[in-house]
Amino acid sequence: MTARRRFLQGVGVGALASLAAGAAFWKFTDPTRQTQPFYGLHQSGITNLQPAAGMVVAFDVLAKDKAQLTDLFKLLTERIAFLTTGGSAPSVDAKLPPMDSGILGNTVYPDNLTITVSVGASLFDQRFGLAERRPKHLIRMEGFPNDQLNPAECHGDLMLQFCANSAQTNLHALRDIIKNAPKLLAPRWKLEGFLPPHQVPNPFGFHTPHNFLGFKDGTGNLDIFDEALMNQLVWVNPEHQDVGWATGGSYQAVRIIRNLVERWDRTPLGEQESLIGRKKDSGALLGHKHEFEEADYGQHPDTSAVPSNAHIRLANPRTMATQKHRILRRGYNYSRGITPAGQLDMGLLFICYQANLTDGFIHVQNQLNGEELEEYIKPTGGGYYFALPGVQRGDYLGHSLLA
């Protein structure tokens, strides 16, 4: 059962009253004061509710040895702890560069910010002596048949995922980190994403965001409130037989998927729905009426109204054997101008998490290779990373890796 379904089915009279009170509270409360926990078993930004603004930035690490790499992770821990909590921007003598960019004013509000730190396969080369500590399934991303990858927007030693209520908060945090680590990090590529603010979780309820193909995206996503499911499919634990330090972390796949929207907008509605497998207006499966009705093609593959070559059916056939291949998606829409050919450059900043990259994203993408939807989408960049385990007070991110 998804988080939205559990939420909606559990609403009674008392809950409705609480919702009304919550809605009123939301109206008069400054959302910039919302916080997500920084310390804990897992990093935030993976299983907490998804805010409206997202951004990923890949970096090349400039540290010359393991000692400097340790300094980098300690610095990241210090800055992220401050940025996600908020406080007064420090002041300095006017003859010196300011300590803060000032784009949020004199007070840095947390604004629901999370900064999730992940490492790429290239960090485990000869530079830092970490080759034998590379997570079992972490590899350099290779192109799939429909990919048209731009090398300038692929890979990276380090990946930072920023999520907040506003894009300004994400950009402020990025500038803070770059300013404080000029000799340790070099930005490699960056992409900002967003969701419709009225379609992100809030006291009024849950809404499934629409992607730039116009369909609801995330109806069948994993239930982030199901702790047992998260431990099975998202968080690495000893049962997954990975490297010991990785316990509490998660594999992250990031993909820049351009939508060829001009071609899509000239495609008949019925064909669009057949390619996806859902109704465009309601999000319901073909042959069903409501968005959250369960798919039946796993048990009745020959009688389901969802075509066998539909995107959602290829990605998840809904059989017992394919349950281990499910992933937690956390994507954003993106739009970044016009291509040299005069077409809109917009699409999906696809982000997903799983406890096993091979069984997760890589398996799912192999199932999708050659699908008819490829006529309308073109992956152009991204990479594979491993989100570090969480951090406890007095410690630093990456300690289990570097110790």
GROMACS .gro file of C-alpha atoms in nm:
model
  403
    1MET     CA    1   0.000   0.000   0.000
    2THR     CA    2   0.146   0.339  -0.098
    3ALA     CA    3   0.189   0.628   0.143
    4ARG     CA    4  -0.091   0.822  -0.025
    5ARG     CA    5  -0.334   0.530  -0.012
    6ARG     CA    6  -0.258   0.463   0.354
    7PHE     CA    7  -0.307   0.832   0.427
    8LEU     CA    8  -0.639   0.862   0.244
    9GLN     CA    9  -0.789   0.539   0.374
   10GLY     CA   10  -0.705   0.633   0.732
   11VAL     CA   11  -0.883   0.969   0.725
   12GLY     CA   12  -1.191   0.976   0.951
   13VAL     CA   13  -1.394   1.259   1.102
   14GLY     CA   14  -1.132   1.332   1.367
   15ALA     CA   15  -0.856   1.314   1.113
   16LEU     CA   16  -1.043   1.555   0.886
   17ALA     CA   17  -1.066   1.801   1.173
   18SER     CA   18  -0.695   1.761   1.232
   19LEU     CA   19  -0.633   1.822   0.863
   20ALA     CA   20  -0.837   2.140   0.873
   21ALA     CA   21  -0.639   2.259   1.174
   22GLY     CA   22  -0.317   2.160   1.001
   23ALA     CA   23  -0.417   2.348   0.688
   24ALA     CA   24  -0.486   2.661   0.890
   25PHE     CA   25  -0.155   2.621   1.071
   26TRP     CA   26   0.025   2.577   0.737
   27LYS     CA   27  -0.130   2.896   0.605
   28PHE     CA   28   0.004   3.106   0.889
   29THR     CA   29   0.336   2.926   0.936
   30ASP     CA   30   0.647   3.021   0.744
   31PRO     CA   31   0.751   2.707   0.553
   32THR     CA   32   1.109   2.836   0.543
   33ARG     CA   33   1.135   2.725   0.907
   34GLN     CA   34   1.064   2.360   0.828
   35THR     CA   35   1.354   2.125   0.906
   36GLN     CA   36   1.459   1.770   0.828
   37PRO     CA   37   1.691   1.580   1.063
   38PHE     CA   38   2.057   1.576   0.967
   39TYR     CA   39   2.185   1.321   1.221
   40GLY     CA   40   2.065   0.963   1.219
   41LEU     CA   41   2.111   0.609   1.090
   42HIS     CA   42   2.037   0.719   0.732
   43GLN     CA   43   2.086   1.043   0.542
   44SER     CA   44   1.781   1.259   0.484
   45GLY     CA   45   1.670   1.331   0.129
   46ILE     CA   46   1.586   0.970   0.045
   47THR     CA   47   1.277   0.855   0.235
   48ASN     CA   48   1.139   1.183   0.371
   49LEU     CA   49   0.854   1.355   0.187
   50GLN     CA   50   0.976   1.522  -0.132
   51PRO     CA   51   0.969   1.905  -0.145
   52ALA     CA   52   0.914   2.112  -0.458
   53ALA     CA   53   1.271   2.206  -0.555
   54GLY     CA   54   1.555   1.966  -0.631
   55MET     CA   55   1.907   1.991  -0.766
   56VAL     CA   56   2.192   1.750  -0.828
   57VAL     CA   57   2.555   1.857  -0.858
   58ALA     CA   58   2.838   1.620  -0.944
   59PHE     CA   59   3.192   1.708  -0.837
   60ASP     CA   60   3.546   1.601  -0.908
   61VAL     CA   61   3.739   1.562  -0.582
   62LEU     CA   62   4.064   1.764  -0.574
   63ALA     CA   63   4.197   1.621  -0.249
   64LYS     CA   64   4.550   1.489  -0.293
   65ASP     CA   65   4.542   1.212  -0.034
   66LYS     CA   66   4.322   1.033   0.217
   67ALA     CA   67   4.389   1.293   0.486
   68GLN     CA   68   4.256   1.572   0.264
   69LEU     CA   69   3.961   1.354   0.163
   70THR     CA   70   3.881   1.312   0.531
   71ASP     CA   71   3.901   1.691   0.573
   72LEU     CA   72   3.653   1.726   0.286
   73PHE     CA   73   3.396   1.496   0.447
   74LYS     CA   74   3.438   1.669   0.782
   75LEU     CA   75   3.383   2.005   0.612
   76LEU     CA   76   3.072   1.876   0.432
   77THR     CA   77   2.936   1.747   0.763
   78GLU     CA   78   2.989   2.085   0.929
   79ARG     CA   79   2.834   2.290   0.650
   80ILE     CA   80   2.534   2.060   0.591
   81ALA     CA   81   2.460   2.048   0.964
   82PHE     CA   82   2.443   2.428   0.967
   83LEU     CA   83   2.255   2.475   0.640
   84THR     CA   84   1.984   2.223   0.726
   85THR     CA   85   1.934   2.377   1.071
   86GLY     CA   86   1.970   2.745   0.987
   87GLY     CA   87   2.096   3.041   1.183
   88SER     CA   88   2.240   3.388   1.149
   89ALA     CA   89   2.472   3.451   0.857
   90PRO     CA   90   2.816   3.531   1.006
   91SER     CA   91   2.946   3.886   0.967
   92VAL     CA   92   3.303   3.986   0.887
   93ASP     CA   93   3.508   4.299   0.843
   94ALA     CA   94   3.402   4.484   0.528
   95LYS     CA   95   3.756   4.457   0.396
   96LEU     CA   96   3.716   4.077   0.375
   97PRO     CA   97   3.490   3.868   0.150
   98PRO     CA   98   3.157   3.796   0.322
   99MET     CA   99   3.119   3.452   0.479
  100ASP     CA  100   2.775   3.409   0.325
  101SER     CA  101   2.643   3.492  -0.023
  102GLY     CA  102   2.354   3.686   0.130
  103ILE     CA  103   2.098   3.556  -0.118
  104LEU     CA  104   1.870   3.444   0.169
  105GLY     CA  105   1.921   3.761   0.372
  106ASN     CA  106   2.081   3.798   0.714
  107THR     CA  107   1.920   3.478   0.844
  108VAL     CA  108   1.969   3.138   0.684
  109TYR     CA  109   1.638   2.952   0.718
  110PRO     CA  110   1.640   2.571   0.679
  111ASP     CA  111   1.343   2.574   0.437
  112ASN     CA  112   1.307   2.193   0.453
  113LEU     CA  113   1.658   2.155   0.307
  114THR     CA  114   1.830   1.819   0.276
  115ILE     CA  115   2.172   1.762   0.121
  116THR     CA  116   2.240   1.397   0.044
  117VAL     CA  117   2.605   1.302  -0.010
  118SER     CA  118   2.689   1.015  -0.246
  119VAL     CA  119   3.015   0.883  -0.386
  120GLY     CA  120   3.088   0.764  -0.739
  121ALA     CA  121   3.287   0.461  -0.854
  122SER     CA  122   3.578   0.688  -0.956
  123LEU     CA  123   3.645   0.778  -0.591
  124PHE     CA  124   3.765   0.421  -0.543
  125ASP     CA  125   4.060   0.448  -0.781
  126GLN     CA  126   4.425   0.453  -0.669
  127ARG     CA  127   4.424   0.808  -0.525
  128PHE     CA  128   4.296   0.732  -0.174
  129GLY     CA  129   4.361   0.362  -0.127
  130LEU     CA  130   3.990   0.279  -0.119
  131ALA     CA  131   3.970   0.031  -0.406
  132GLU     CA  132   3.887  -0.267  -0.185
  133ARG     CA  133   3.617  -0.070  -0.003
  134ARG     CA  134   3.409   0.003  -0.314
  135PRO     CA  135   3.045  -0.100  -0.263
  136LYS     CA  136   2.977  -0.435  -0.429
  137HIS     CA  137   2.743  -0.308  -0.704
  138LEU     CA  138   2.888   0.040  -0.761
  139ILE     CA  139   3.013   0.072  -1.118
  140ARG     CA  140   3.067   0.347  -1.372
  141MET     CA  141   2.743   0.407  -1.563
  142GLU     CA  142   2.750   0.264  -1.915
  143GLY     CA  143   2.521   0.369  -2.197
  144PHE     CA  144   2.203   0.179  -2.284
  145PRO     CA  145   2.090   0.136  -2.647
  146ASN     CA  146   1.867   0.448  -2.650
  147ASP     CA  147   2.116   0.671  -2.467
  148GLN     CA  148   2.284   0.971  -2.625
  149LEU     CA  149   2.516   1.054  -2.339
  150ASN     CA  150   2.700   1.384  -2.313
  151PRO     CA  151   3.031   1.308  -2.135
  152ALA     CA  152   3.027   1.654  -1.978
  153GLU     CA  153   2.711   1.558  -1.786
  154CYS     CA  154   2.807   1.212  -1.665
  155HIS     CA  155   2.974   1.053  -1.362
  156GLY     CA  156   3.166   1.235  -1.087
  157ASP     CA  157   3.362   1.143  -0.773
  158LEU     CA  158   3.096   1.298  -0.553
  159MET     CA  159   2.726   1.371  -0.595
  160LEU     CA  160   2.529   1.617  -0.381
  161GLN     CA  161   2.150   1.606  -0.402
  162PHE     CA  162   1.982   1.923  -0.273
  163CYS     CA  163   1.608   1.923  -0.194
  164ALA     CA  164   1.419   2.217  -0.040
  165ASN     CA  165   1.097   2.412  -0.057
  166SER     CA  166   1.257   2.668  -0.289
  167ALA     CA  167   1.529   2.670  -0.554
  168GLN     CA  168   1.689   2.974  -0.389
  169THR     CA  169   1.764   2.767  -0.078
  170ASN     CA  170   1.931   2.494  -0.283
  171LEU     CA  171   2.146   2.747  -0.469
  172HIS     CA  172   2.243   2.920  -0.147
  173ALA     CA  173   2.358   2.586  -0.003
  174LEU     CA  174   2.555   2.502  -0.318
  175ARG     CA  175   2.739   2.834  -0.312
  176ASP     CA  176   2.816   2.789   0.056
  177ILE     CA  177   2.978   2.451  -0.004
  178ILE     CA  178   3.175   2.566  -0.309
  179LYS     CA  179   3.302   2.872  -0.120
  180ASN     CA  180   3.417   2.664   0.175
  181ALA     CA  181   3.587   2.387  -0.024
  182PRO     CA  182   3.765   2.558  -0.316
  183LYS     CA  183   4.077   2.339  -0.292
  184LEU     CA  184   3.889   2.014  -0.235
  185LEU     CA  185   3.601   2.013  -0.485
  186ALA     CA  186   3.545   2.117  -0.847
  187PRO     CA  187   3.189   2.119  -0.990
  188ARG     CA  188   3.156   1.879  -1.284
  189TRP     CA  189   2.790   1.914  -1.387
  190LYS     CA  190   2.466   2.042  -1.239
  191LEU     CA  191   2.094   2.021  -1.306
  192GLU     CA  192   1.803   2.183  -1.125
  193GLY     CA  193   1.456   2.030  -1.108
  194PHE     CA  194   1.116   2.117  -0.973
  195LEU     CA  195   0.769   1.985  -0.898
  196PRO     CA  196   0.440   2.178  -0.903
  197PRO     CA  197   0.417   2.323  -0.548
  198HIS     CA  198   0.050   2.226  -0.518
  199GLN     CA  199   0.136   1.864  -0.597
  200VAL     CA  200   0.392   1.803  -0.323
  201PRO     CA  201   0.284   1.666   0.020
  202ASN     CA  202   0.135   1.921   0.255
  203PRO     CA  203  -0.136   1.933   0.527
  204PHE     CA  204  -0.405   1.928   0.257
  205GLY     CA  205  -0.303   1.576   0.155
  206PHE     CA  206  -0.100   1.392  -0.106
  207HIS     CA  207  -0.102   1.463  -0.478
  208THR     CA  208   0.087   1.275  -0.745
  209PRO     CA  209   0.299   1.518  -0.949
  210HIS     CA  210   0.274   1.529  -1.327
  211ASN     CA  211   0.580   1.485  -1.544
  212PHE     CA  212   0.639   1.673  -1.871
  213LEU     CA  213   0.465   1.401  -2.069
  214GLY     CA  214   0.154   1.510  -1.878
  215PHE     CA  215   0.112   1.185  -1.681
  216LYS     CA  216   0.111   1.135  -1.306
  217ASP     CA  217   0.454   1.009  -1.203
  218GLY     CA  218   0.490   0.809  -0.883
  219THR     CA  219   0.150   0.647  -0.833
  220GLY     CA  220   0.304   0.303  -0.782
  221ASN     CA  221   0.615   0.417  -0.597
  222LEU     CA  222   0.738   0.236  -0.284
  223ASP     CA  223   0.575   0.326   0.048
  224ILE     CA  224   0.835   0.533   0.234
  225PHE     CA  225   0.645   0.477   0.560
  226ASP     CA  226   0.689   0.099   0.538
  227GLU     CA  227   1.010   0.053   0.738
  228ALA     CA  228   1.040  -0.319   0.663
  229LEU     CA  229   1.007  -0.250   0.290
  230MET     CA  230   1.267   0.027   0.304
  231ASN     CA  231   1.509  -0.205   0.483
  232GLN     CA  232   1.449  -0.472   0.222
  233LEU     CA  233   1.468  -0.265  -0.096
  234VAL     CA  234   1.631   0.072  -0.021
  235TRP     CA  235   1.875   0.057   0.270
  236VAL     CA  236   2.181  -0.166   0.254
  237ASN     CA  237   2.201  -0.400   0.553
  238PRO     CA  238   2.407  -0.708   0.639
  239GLU     CA  239   2.154  -0.935   0.465
  240HIS     CA  240   2.259  -0.782   0.132
  241GLN     CA  241   2.616  -0.910   0.184
  242ASP     CA  242   2.775  -0.582   0.072
  243VAL     CA  243   3.090  -0.423   0.214
  244GLY     CA  244   3.047  -0.373   0.588
  245TRP     CA  245   3.080   0.007   0.599
  246ALA     CA  246   2.791   0.049   0.350
  247THR     CA  247   2.524  -0.056   0.601
  248GLY     CA  248   2.270   0.224   0.628
  249GLY     CA  249   2.349   0.366   0.284
  250SER     CA  250   2.176   0.323  -0.051
  251TYR     CA  251   2.267   0.299  -0.419
  252GLN     CA  252   2.163   0.605  -0.619
  253ALA     CA  253   2.103   0.619  -0.993
  254VAL     CA  254   2.072   0.963  -1.156
  255ARG     CA  255   1.961   1.002  -1.517
  256ILE     CA  256   1.893   1.311  -1.728
  257ILE     CA  257   1.607   1.201  -1.955
  258ARG     CA  258   1.510   1.455  -2.216
  259ASN     CA  259   1.145   1.442  -2.329
  260LEU     CA  260   1.089   1.508  -2.699
  261VAL     CA  261   0.782   1.708  -2.613
  262GLU     CA  262   0.710   1.852  -2.958
  263ARG     CA  263   0.673   1.501  -3.101
  264TRP     CA  264   0.480   1.383  -2.795
  265ASP     CA  265   0.233   1.672  -2.816
  266ARG     CA  266   0.143   1.566  -3.170
  267THR     CA  267   0.071   1.207  -3.066
  268PRO     CA  268  -0.296   1.098  -3.023
  269LEU     CA  269  -0.415   1.068  -2.662
  270GLY     CA  270  -0.506   0.702  -2.697
  271GLU     CA  271  -0.158   0.617  -2.821
  272GLN     CA  272   0.002   0.812  -2.536
  273GLU     CA  273  -0.206   0.620  -2.282
  274SER     CA  274  -0.123   0.284  -2.441
  275LEU     CA  275   0.249   0.364  -2.433
  276ILE     CA  276   0.235   0.453  -2.062
  277GLY     CA  277  -0.038   0.210  -1.948
  278ARG     CA  278  -0.246   0.466  -1.755
  279LYS     CA  279  -0.522   0.719  -1.820
  280LYS     CA  280  -0.376   1.065  -1.860
  281ASP     CA  281  -0.645   1.252  -1.666
  282SER     CA  282  -0.696   1.028  -1.362
  283GLY     CA  283  -0.375   0.827  -1.352
  284ALA     CA  284  -0.579   0.506  -1.332
  285LEU     CA  285  -0.453   0.192  -1.499
  286LEU     CA  286  -0.614   0.125  -1.835
  287GLY     CA  287  -0.929  -0.074  -1.766
  288HIS     CA  288  -0.961   0.077  -1.415
  289LYS     CA  289  -1.128   0.388  -1.275
  290HIS     CA  290  -0.916   0.510  -0.986
  291GLU     CA  291  -0.551   0.607  -0.960
  292PHE     CA  292  -0.455   0.376  -0.675
  293GLU     CA  293  -0.628   0.058  -0.785
  294GLU     CA  294  -0.381  -0.229  -0.785
  295ALA     CA  295  -0.248  -0.361  -1.115
  296ASP     CA  296  -0.387  -0.705  -1.205
  297TYR     CA  297  -0.159  -0.797  -1.496
  298GLY     CA  298   0.077  -0.985  -1.266
  299GLN     CA  299  -0.195  -1.239  -1.188
  300HIS     CA  300  -0.392  -1.203  -1.512
  301PRO     CA  301  -0.136  -1.117  -1.782
  302ASP     CA  302  -0.358  -1.218  -2.076
  303THR     CA  303  -0.676  -1.035  -1.977
  304SER     CA  304  -0.539  -0.705  -1.843
  305ALA     CA  305  -0.632  -0.392  -2.038
  306VAL     CA  306  -0.276  -0.262  -1.986
  307PRO     CA  307  -0.082  -0.353  -2.305
  308SER     CA  308   0.205  -0.596  -2.252
  309ASN     CA  309   0.446  -0.340  -2.403
  310ALA     CA  310   0.327  -0.047  -2.187
  311HIS     CA  311   0.600   0.136  -1.997
  312ILE     CA  312   0.466   0.062  -1.648
  313ARG     CA  313   0.416  -0.306  -1.725
  314LEU     CA  314   0.766  -0.351  -1.866
  315ALA     CA  315   0.921  -0.164  -1.572
  316ASN     CA  316   0.732  -0.367  -1.311
  317PRO     CA  317   0.545  -0.681  -1.428
  318ARG     CA  318   0.392  -0.711  -1.077
  319THR     CA  319   0.486  -1.076  -1.031
  320MET     CA  320   0.631  -1.234  -0.718
  321ALA     CA  321   0.960  -1.291  -0.899
  322THR     CA  322   0.998  -0.921  -0.980
  323GLN     CA  323   0.928  -0.780  -0.634
  324LYS     CA  324   1.302  -0.756  -0.555
  325HIS     CA  325   1.358  -0.531  -0.856
  326ARG     CA  326   1.144  -0.242  -0.728
  327ILE     CA  327   1.310   0.095  -0.674
  328LEU     CA  328   1.232   0.413  -0.482
  329ARG     CA  329   1.195   0.698  -0.731
  330ARG     CA  330   1.257   1.060  -0.630
  331GLY     CA  331   1.266   1.248  -0.958
  332TYR     CA  332   1.204   1.607  -1.065
  333ASN     CA  333   1.104   1.778  -1.386
  334TYR     CA  334   1.363   2.002  -1.550
  335SER     CA  335   1.360   2.273  -1.818
  336ARG     CA  336   1.674   2.445  -1.940
  337GLY     CA  337   1.616   2.645  -2.256
  338ILE     CA  338   1.629   2.558  -2.624
  339THR     CA  339   1.847   2.307  -2.808
  340PRO     CA  340   2.063   2.412  -3.106
  341ALA     CA  341   1.790   2.257  -3.323
  342GLY     CA  342   1.533   2.497  -3.179
  343GLN     CA  343   1.351   2.240  -2.964
  344LEU     CA  344   1.258   2.262  -2.597
  345ASP     CA  345   1.519   2.107  -2.369
  346MET     CA  346   1.303   1.969  -2.091
  347GLY     CA  347   1.236   1.636  -1.932
  348LEU     CA  348   1.288   1.426  -1.623
  349LEU     CA  349   1.571   1.446  -1.371
  350PHE     CA  350   1.533   1.082  -1.276
  351ILE     CA  351   1.668   0.983  -0.934
  352CYS     CA  352   1.614   0.649  -0.766
  353TYR     CA  353   1.744   0.458  -0.466
  354GLN     CA  354   1.784   0.086  -0.402
  355ALA     CA  355   1.978  -0.156  -0.185
  356ASN     CA  356   2.115  -0.337  -0.489
  357LEU     CA  357   2.192  -0.138  -0.804
  358THR     CA  358   2.217  -0.450  -1.019
  359ASP     CA  359   1.877  -0.585  -0.911
  360GLY     CA  360   1.727  -0.236  -0.904
  361PHE     CA  361   1.771   0.032  -1.169
  362ILE     CA  362   2.000  -0.166  -1.401
  363HIS     CA  363   1.757  -0.459  -1.415
  364VAL     CA  364   1.457  -0.230  -1.469
  365GLN     CA  365   1.631  -0.035  -1.745
  366ASN     CA  366   1.727  -0.356  -1.923
  367GLN     CA  367   1.359  -0.453  -1.915
  368LEU     CA  368   1.275  -0.120  -2.080
  369ASN     CA  369   1.537  -0.137  -2.355
  370GLY     CA  370   1.363  -0.120  -2.693
  371GLU     CA  371   1.026  -0.004  -2.556
  372GLU     CA  372   0.810   0.205  -2.790
  373LEU     CA  373   0.831   0.502  -2.552
  374GLU     CA  374   1.195   0.544  -2.661
  375GLU     CA  375   1.064   0.732  -2.964
  376TYR     CA  376   0.980   1.018  -2.727
  377ILE     CA  377   1.263   1.015  -2.470
  378LYS     CA  378   1.641   1.046  -2.493
  379PRO     CA  379   1.868   0.992  -2.187
  380THR     CA  380   2.162   1.233  -2.212
  381GLY     CA  381   2.355   1.211  -1.884
  382GLY     CA  382   2.378   1.102  -1.522
  383GLY     CA  383   2.568   0.845  -1.324
  384TYR     CA  384   2.567   0.582  -1.050
  385TYR     CA  385   2.657   0.669  -0.691
  386PHE     CA  386   2.636   0.533  -0.339
  387ALA     CA  387   2.461   0.746  -0.077
  388LEU     CA  388   2.670   0.731   0.239
  389PRO     CA  389   2.523   0.598   0.563
  390GLY     CA  390   2.392   0.855   0.807
  391VAL     CA  391   2.603   1.034   1.065
  392GLN     CA  392   2.577   1.061   1.443
  393ARG     CA  393   2.655   1.375   1.644
  394GLY     CA  394   3.026   1.413   1.701
  395ASP     CA  395   3.110   1.206   1.393
  396TYR     CA  396   3.136   1.294   1.024
  397LEU     CA  397   2.988   1.168   0.698
  398GLY     CA  398   3.197   0.894   0.542
  399HIS     CA  399   3.370   0.797   0.867
  400SER     CA  400   3.283   0.430   0.822
  401LEU     CA  401   3.433   0.442   0.472
  402LEU     CA  402   3.755   0.621   0.567
  403ALA     CA  403   3.822   0.481   0.914
   0.00000   0.00000   0.00000
